[in-house]
């Protein structure tokens, strides 16, 4: 059984990236110091539009990012929580990622709201993600590659570490190399278990050649 996030903090347990998810949140790796922060042309997107619990439900289309471009948008998680069992699956037939899973581990599933935004990366680079939460909680901010059916493949990882897994508090950020393609940035809270809790969020995603910007728009 997945133990409470805040109890995990008190126990100072270390993360393993697999079941059970009792880890305290891992610190994001800091970007290398730069003499000049990179310039990013920011665009504001409309707020999230439900339903968007799975990438193939998103109807607003993908935001195209070229090197030096970023997008900022806001939304809300309407419900937080996690349950054990097998992850939900979606899709069948000839889709590359079918049957697809949005939950990143071999066991468990989100029972609260899941919010996805779609990003179309036009060229290889470093994708930078930053989120701010109005209420501290334990959450995942994942990067999922999408196939032609807009179904998610395994979450992006660096070595054995899943990008954006087991974050906690009121903010998180990551930077990861990407190839050209379409991706979903997926937000979901898993602790506390409270399907009535509403948590507003502000998200920024940018594509750069090397270093992430120090601030958003």
mmCIF file of C-alpha atoms in Angstrom:
data_model
loop_
_atom_site.group_PDB
_atom_site.id
_atom_site.type_symbol
_atom_site.label_atom_id
_atom_site.label_comp_id
_atom_site.label_asym_id
_atom_site.label_seq_id
_atom_site.Cartn_x
_atom_site.Cartn_y
_atom_site.Cartn_z
ATOM 1 C CA UNK A 1 0.000 0.000 0.000
ATOM 2 C CA UNK A 2 1.291 3.417 -0.891
ATOM 3 C CA UNK A 3 2.133 5.296 2.296
ATOM 4 C CA UNK A 4 1.215 8.964 2.808
ATOM 5 C CA UNK A 5 3.550 11.474 1.235
ATOM 6 C CA UNK A 6 3.956 13.594 4.352
ATOM 7 C CA UNK A 7 4.643 10.495 6.459
ATOM 8 C CA UNK A 8 7.288 9.602 3.903
ATOM 9 C CA UNK A 9 8.897 12.964 4.466
ATOM 10 C CA UNK A 10 9.082 12.352 8.193
ATOM 11 C CA UNK A 11 10.579 8.934 7.643
ATOM 12 C CA UNK A 12 13.186 10.401 5.250
ATOM 13 C CA UNK A 13 12.833 7.391 2.995
ATOM 14 C CA UNK A 14 14.700 7.383 -0.318
ATOM 15 C CA UNK A 15 13.029 7.077 -3.729
ATOM 16 C CA UNK A 16 13.340 4.001 -5.876
ATOM 17 C CA UNK A 17 11.072 4.990 -8.791
ATOM 18 C CA UNK A 18 9.032 1.800 -8.435
ATOM 19 C CA UNK A 19 6.225 0.409 -6.291
ATOM 20 C CA UNK A 20 5.401 1.325 -3.569
ATOM 21 C CA UNK A 21 5.641 5.053 -4.074
ATOM 22 C CA UNK A 22 6.685 6.050 -0.577
ATOM 23 C CA UNK A 23 9.510 8.362 -1.603
ATOM 24 C CA UNK A 24 9.879 11.934 -0.484
ATOM 25 C CA UNK A 25 10.132 14.257 -3.485
ATOM 26 C CA UNK A 26 13.439 14.399 -5.271
ATOM 27 C CA UNK A 27 15.137 17.700 -5.856
ATOM 28 C CA UNK A 28 15.312 18.828 -9.455
ATOM 29 C CA UNK A 29 18.830 18.931 -10.829
ATOM 30 C CA UNK A 30 19.942 22.570 -11.049
ATOM 31 C CA UNK A 31 20.820 24.007 -14.426
ATOM 32 C CA UNK A 32 24.435 24.911 -15.056
ATOM 33 C CA UNK A 33 25.309 28.520 -14.332
ATOM 34 C CA UNK A 34 25.276 30.759 -17.387
ATOM 35 C CA UNK A 35 26.698 34.248 -17.800
ATOM 36 C CA UNK A 36 23.608 35.317 -19.725
ATOM 37 C CA UNK A 37 20.180 33.679 -19.334
ATOM 38 C CA UNK A 38 18.780 32.431 -22.635
ATOM 39 C CA UNK A 39 16.208 34.591 -24.333
ATOM 40 C CA UNK A 40 12.844 32.920 -24.747
ATOM 41 C CA UNK A 41 9.916 34.241 -26.743
ATOM 42 C CA UNK A 42 6.956 33.447 -24.504
ATOM 43 C CA UNK A 43 3.368 32.990 -25.643
ATOM 44 C CA UNK A 44 0.336 32.794 -23.389
ATOM 45 C CA UNK A 45 -2.065 29.962 -24.138
ATOM 46 C CA UNK A 46 -5.713 29.731 -23.208
ATOM 47 C CA UNK A 47 -6.368 27.907 -19.968
ATOM 48 C CA UNK A 48 -6.835 24.164 -19.977
ATOM 49 C CA UNK A 49 -10.027 22.768 -21.438
ATOM 50 C CA UNK A 50 -11.666 19.663 -19.972
ATOM 51 C CA UNK A 51 -11.753 16.797 -20.617
ATOM 52 C CA UNK A 52 -8.006 16.344 -20.768
ATOM 53 C CA UNK A 53 -7.375 13.392 -18.470
ATOM 54 C CA UNK A 54 -5.716 11.575 -21.391
ATOM 55 C CA UNK A 55 -3.722 13.173 -24.212
ATOM 56 C CA UNK A 56 -6.125 11.934 -26.909
ATOM 57 C CA UNK A 57 -8.976 13.807 -25.175
ATOM 58 C CA UNK A 58 -7.326 17.195 -25.659
ATOM 59 C CA UNK A 59 -9.166 19.107 -28.379
ATOM 60 C CA UNK A 60 -7.187 22.378 -28.393
ATOM 61 C CA UNK A 61 -4.293 20.918 -30.402
ATOM 62 C CA UNK A 62 -0.595 20.938 -29.695
ATOM 63 C CA UNK A 63 1.428 24.082 -29.065
ATOM 64 C CA UNK A 64 4.317 24.191 -31.548
ATOM 65 C CA UNK A 65 7.668 25.061 -29.979
ATOM 66 C CA UNK A 66 10.828 25.970 -31.864
ATOM 67 C CA UNK A 67 14.170 26.680 -30.242
ATOM 68 C CA UNK A 68 13.898 29.795 -28.102
ATOM 69 C CA UNK A 69 10.119 29.603 -27.711
ATOM 70 C CA UNK A 70 7.966 28.901 -24.680
ATOM 71 C CA UNK A 71 4.338 28.727 -23.622
ATOM 72 C CA UNK A 72 2.646 29.588 -20.325
ATOM 73 C CA UNK A 73 -0.820 28.573 -19.210
ATOM 74 C CA UNK A 74 -2.905 28.004 -16.089
ATOM 75 C CA UNK A 75 -5.402 25.424 -14.922
ATOM 76 C CA UNK A 76 -6.583 23.470 -11.903
ATOM 77 C CA UNK A 77 -6.477 19.912 -10.630
ATOM 78 C CA UNK A 78 -10.006 19.149 -9.474
ATOM 79 C CA UNK A 79 -9.292 16.277 -7.127
ATOM 80 C CA UNK A 80 -6.148 14.565 -5.880
ATOM 81 C CA UNK A 81 -5.507 10.923 -5.096
ATOM 82 C CA UNK A 82 -4.015 7.555 -5.836
ATOM 83 C CA UNK A 83 -5.171 3.945 -5.643
ATOM 84 C CA UNK A 84 -3.400 0.622 -5.996
ATOM 85 C CA UNK A 85 -4.121 -1.973 -8.638
ATOM 86 C CA UNK A 86 -3.226 -2.101 -12.308
ATOM 87 C CA UNK A 87 -2.900 1.162 -14.241
ATOM 88 C CA UNK A 88 -5.754 2.015 -16.590
ATOM 89 C CA UNK A 89 -5.087 1.245 -20.259
ATOM 90 C CA UNK A 90 -6.334 2.952 -23.391
ATOM 91 C CA UNK A 91 -6.296 2.256 -27.117
ATOM 92 C CA UNK A 92 -5.984 -0.857 -29.224
ATOM 93 C CA UNK A 93 -5.248 -1.986 -32.743
ATOM 94 C CA UNK A 94 -2.427 -0.523 -34.806
ATOM 95 C CA UNK A 95 -1.494 2.414 -32.538
ATOM 96 C CA UNK A 96 2.203 2.268 -31.657
ATOM 97 C CA UNK A 97 1.688 2.759 -27.900
ATOM 98 C CA UNK A 98 -1.493 0.692 -27.494
ATOM 99 C CA UNK A 99 -2.447 -0.427 -24.960
ATOM 100 C CA UNK A 100 -1.234 2.869 -23.487
ATOM 101 C CA UNK A 101 -0.860 3.808 -19.831
ATOM 102 C CA UNK A 102 -0.674 7.312 -18.368
ATOM 103 C CA UNK A 103 0.429 6.114 -14.919
ATOM 104 C CA UNK A 104 4.236 5.803 -14.896
ATOM 105 C CA UNK A 105 4.745 2.808 -12.601
ATOM 106 C CA UNK A 106 3.791 -0.846 -12.904
ATOM 107 C CA UNK A 107 1.063 -0.641 -10.247
ATOM 108 C CA UNK A 108 -1.341 2.099 -9.229
ATOM 109 C CA UNK A 109 -3.537 4.733 -10.844
ATOM 110 C CA UNK A 110 -4.552 8.344 -10.291
ATOM 111 C CA UNK A 111 -8.059 8.752 -8.870
ATOM 112 C CA UNK A 112 -8.108 12.549 -8.964
ATOM 113 C CA UNK A 113 -7.941 14.925 -11.897
ATOM 114 C CA UNK A 114 -5.199 14.555 -14.501
ATOM 115 C CA UNK A 115 -4.355 17.516 -16.739
ATOM 116 C CA UNK A 116 -2.491 17.181 -20.046
ATOM 117 C CA UNK A 117 -1.174 19.796 -22.432
ATOM 118 C CA UNK A 118 0.231 18.884 -25.834
ATOM 119 C CA UNK A 119 3.559 20.185 -27.105
ATOM 120 C CA UNK A 120 4.859 19.713 -30.652
ATOM 121 C CA UNK A 121 8.655 19.973 -30.650
ATOM 122 C CA UNK A 122 9.882 21.018 -34.095
ATOM 123 C CA UNK A 123 13.570 20.288 -33.553
ATOM 124 C CA UNK A 124 15.825 18.593 -31.055
ATOM 125 C CA UNK A 125 16.780 20.574 -27.966
ATOM 126 C CA UNK A 126 16.259 20.794 -24.230
ATOM 127 C CA UNK A 127 12.675 20.958 -23.007
ATOM 128 C CA UNK A 128 12.253 22.908 -19.770
ATOM 129 C CA UNK A 129 9.187 22.566 -17.556
ATOM 130 C CA UNK A 130 8.249 24.580 -14.474
ATOM 131 C CA UNK A 131 5.032 24.461 -12.456
ATOM 132 C CA UNK A 132 3.753 26.378 -9.444
ATOM 133 C CA UNK A 133 0.950 24.956 -7.307
ATOM 134 C CA UNK A 134 -1.410 27.092 -5.218
ATOM 135 C CA UNK A 135 -1.534 24.368 -2.533
ATOM 136 C CA UNK A 136 1.391 22.169 -1.438
ATOM 137 C CA UNK A 137 0.866 18.513 -2.314
ATOM 138 C CA UNK A 138 2.655 15.478 -3.745
ATOM 139 C CA UNK A 139 2.365 15.323 -7.515
ATOM 140 C CA UNK A 140 3.860 14.090 -10.771
ATOM 141 C CA UNK A 141 4.757 16.364 -13.684
ATOM 142 C CA UNK A 142 5.592 13.898 -16.439
ATOM 143 C CA UNK A 143 6.706 14.182 -20.036
ATOM 144 C CA UNK A 144 5.024 11.568 -22.243
ATOM 145 C CA UNK A 145 5.934 10.938 -25.902
ATOM 146 C CA UNK A 146 2.845 10.525 -28.077
ATOM 147 C CA UNK A 147 2.215 8.316 -31.093
ATOM 148 C CA UNK A 148 0.097 9.108 -34.153
ATOM 149 C CA UNK A 149 -3.021 8.134 -32.180
ATOM 150 C CA UNK A 150 -2.075 10.691 -29.478
ATOM 151 C CA UNK A 151 -1.570 7.856 -27.006
ATOM 152 C CA UNK A 152 1.214 8.134 -24.412
ATOM 153 C CA UNK A 153 4.294 5.961 -24.387
ATOM 154 C CA UNK A 154 6.526 5.365 -21.337
ATOM 155 C CA UNK A 155 7.327 8.568 -19.463
ATOM 156 C CA UNK A 156 10.592 10.280 -20.389
ATOM 157 C CA UNK A 157 13.495 9.315 -18.164
ATOM 158 C CA UNK A 158 17.144 10.138 -17.622
ATOM 159 C CA UNK A 159 18.936 6.926 -16.760
ATOM 160 C CA UNK A 160 16.771 5.138 -14.196
ATOM 161 C CA UNK A 161 15.005 8.335 -13.069
ATOM 162 C CA UNK A 162 11.588 9.197 -14.486
ATOM 163 C CA UNK A 163 11.463 12.902 -15.318
ATOM 164 C CA UNK A 164 9.057 14.742 -13.007
ATOM 165 C CA UNK A 165 8.124 11.791 -10.790
ATOM 166 C CA UNK A 166 7.438 12.281 -7.062
ATOM 167 C CA UNK A 167 7.544 16.038 -6.754
ATOM 168 C CA UNK A 168 6.266 17.726 -3.638
ATOM 169 C CA UNK A 169 5.491 21.130 -2.203
ATOM 170 C CA UNK A 170 4.250 24.047 -4.267
ATOM 171 C CA UNK A 171 6.634 24.004 -7.254
ATOM 172 C CA UNK A 172 8.815 21.791 -9.417
ATOM 173 C CA UNK A 173 10.966 22.045 -12.519
ATOM 174 C CA UNK A 174 12.920 19.812 -14.875
ATOM 175 C CA UNK A 175 15.018 19.944 -18.009
ATOM 176 C CA UNK A 176 15.430 17.022 -20.377
ATOM 177 C CA UNK A 177 16.757 16.487 -23.917
ATOM 178 C CA UNK A 178 14.080 15.795 -26.531
ATOM 179 C CA UNK A 179 13.900 14.906 -30.196
ATOM 180 C CA UNK A 180 11.402 16.382 -32.617
ATOM 181 C CA UNK A 181 7.933 14.964 -31.991
ATOM 182 C CA UNK A 182 4.703 15.445 -30.075
ATOM 183 C CA UNK A 183 4.597 15.170 -26.297
ATOM 184 C CA UNK A 184 2.188 15.590 -23.417
ATOM 185 C CA UNK A 185 3.141 17.361 -20.224
ATOM 186 C CA UNK A 186 0.950 15.619 -17.658
ATOM 187 C CA UNK A 187 0.110 16.919 -14.167
ATOM 188 C CA UNK A 188 -1.546 14.821 -11.474
ATOM 189 C CA UNK A 189 -1.593 14.947 -7.676
ATOM 190 C CA UNK A 190 -1.475 11.774 -5.596
ATOM 191 C CA UNK A 191 -1.284 12.874 -1.944
ATOM 192 C CA UNK A 192 -3.368 13.795 -0.044
ATOM 193 C CA UNK A 193 -6.247 11.610 -1.204
ATOM 194 C CA UNK A 194 -8.969 14.221 -1.536
ATOM 195 C CA UNK A 195 -11.233 14.105 -4.571
ATOM 196 C CA UNK A 196 -12.802 17.435 -3.535
ATOM 197 C CA UNK A 197 -9.532 19.363 -3.324
ATOM 198 C CA UNK A 198 -9.000 21.930 -6.093
ATOM 199 C CA UNK A 199 -5.402 23.002 -6.724
ATOM 200 C CA UNK A 200 -4.703 25.833 -9.167
ATOM 201 C CA UNK A 201 -1.496 25.584 -11.187
ATOM 202 C CA UNK A 202 0.637 27.755 -13.471
ATOM 203 C CA UNK A 203 2.804 25.933 -15.999
ATOM 204 C CA UNK A 204 5.633 27.092 -18.259
ATOM 205 C CA UNK A 205 7.283 24.954 -20.951
ATOM 206 C CA UNK A 206 10.152 26.152 -23.160
ATOM 207 C CA UNK A 207 12.436 24.650 -25.796
ATOM 208 C CA UNK A 208 16.054 25.835 -25.683
ATOM 209 C CA UNK A 209 19.385 24.758 -27.101
ATOM 210 C CA UNK A 210 21.149 24.205 -23.769
ATOM 211 C CA UNK A 211 20.276 26.072 -20.571
ATOM 212 C CA UNK A 212 16.768 26.674 -19.218
ATOM 213 C CA UNK A 213 15.563 30.258 -18.702
ATOM 214 C CA UNK A 214 15.826 31.614 -15.190
ATOM 215 C CA UNK A 215 12.260 32.943 -15.205
ATOM 216 C CA UNK A 216 9.080 32.798 -17.201
ATOM 217 C CA UNK A 217 7.127 35.489 -19.028
#
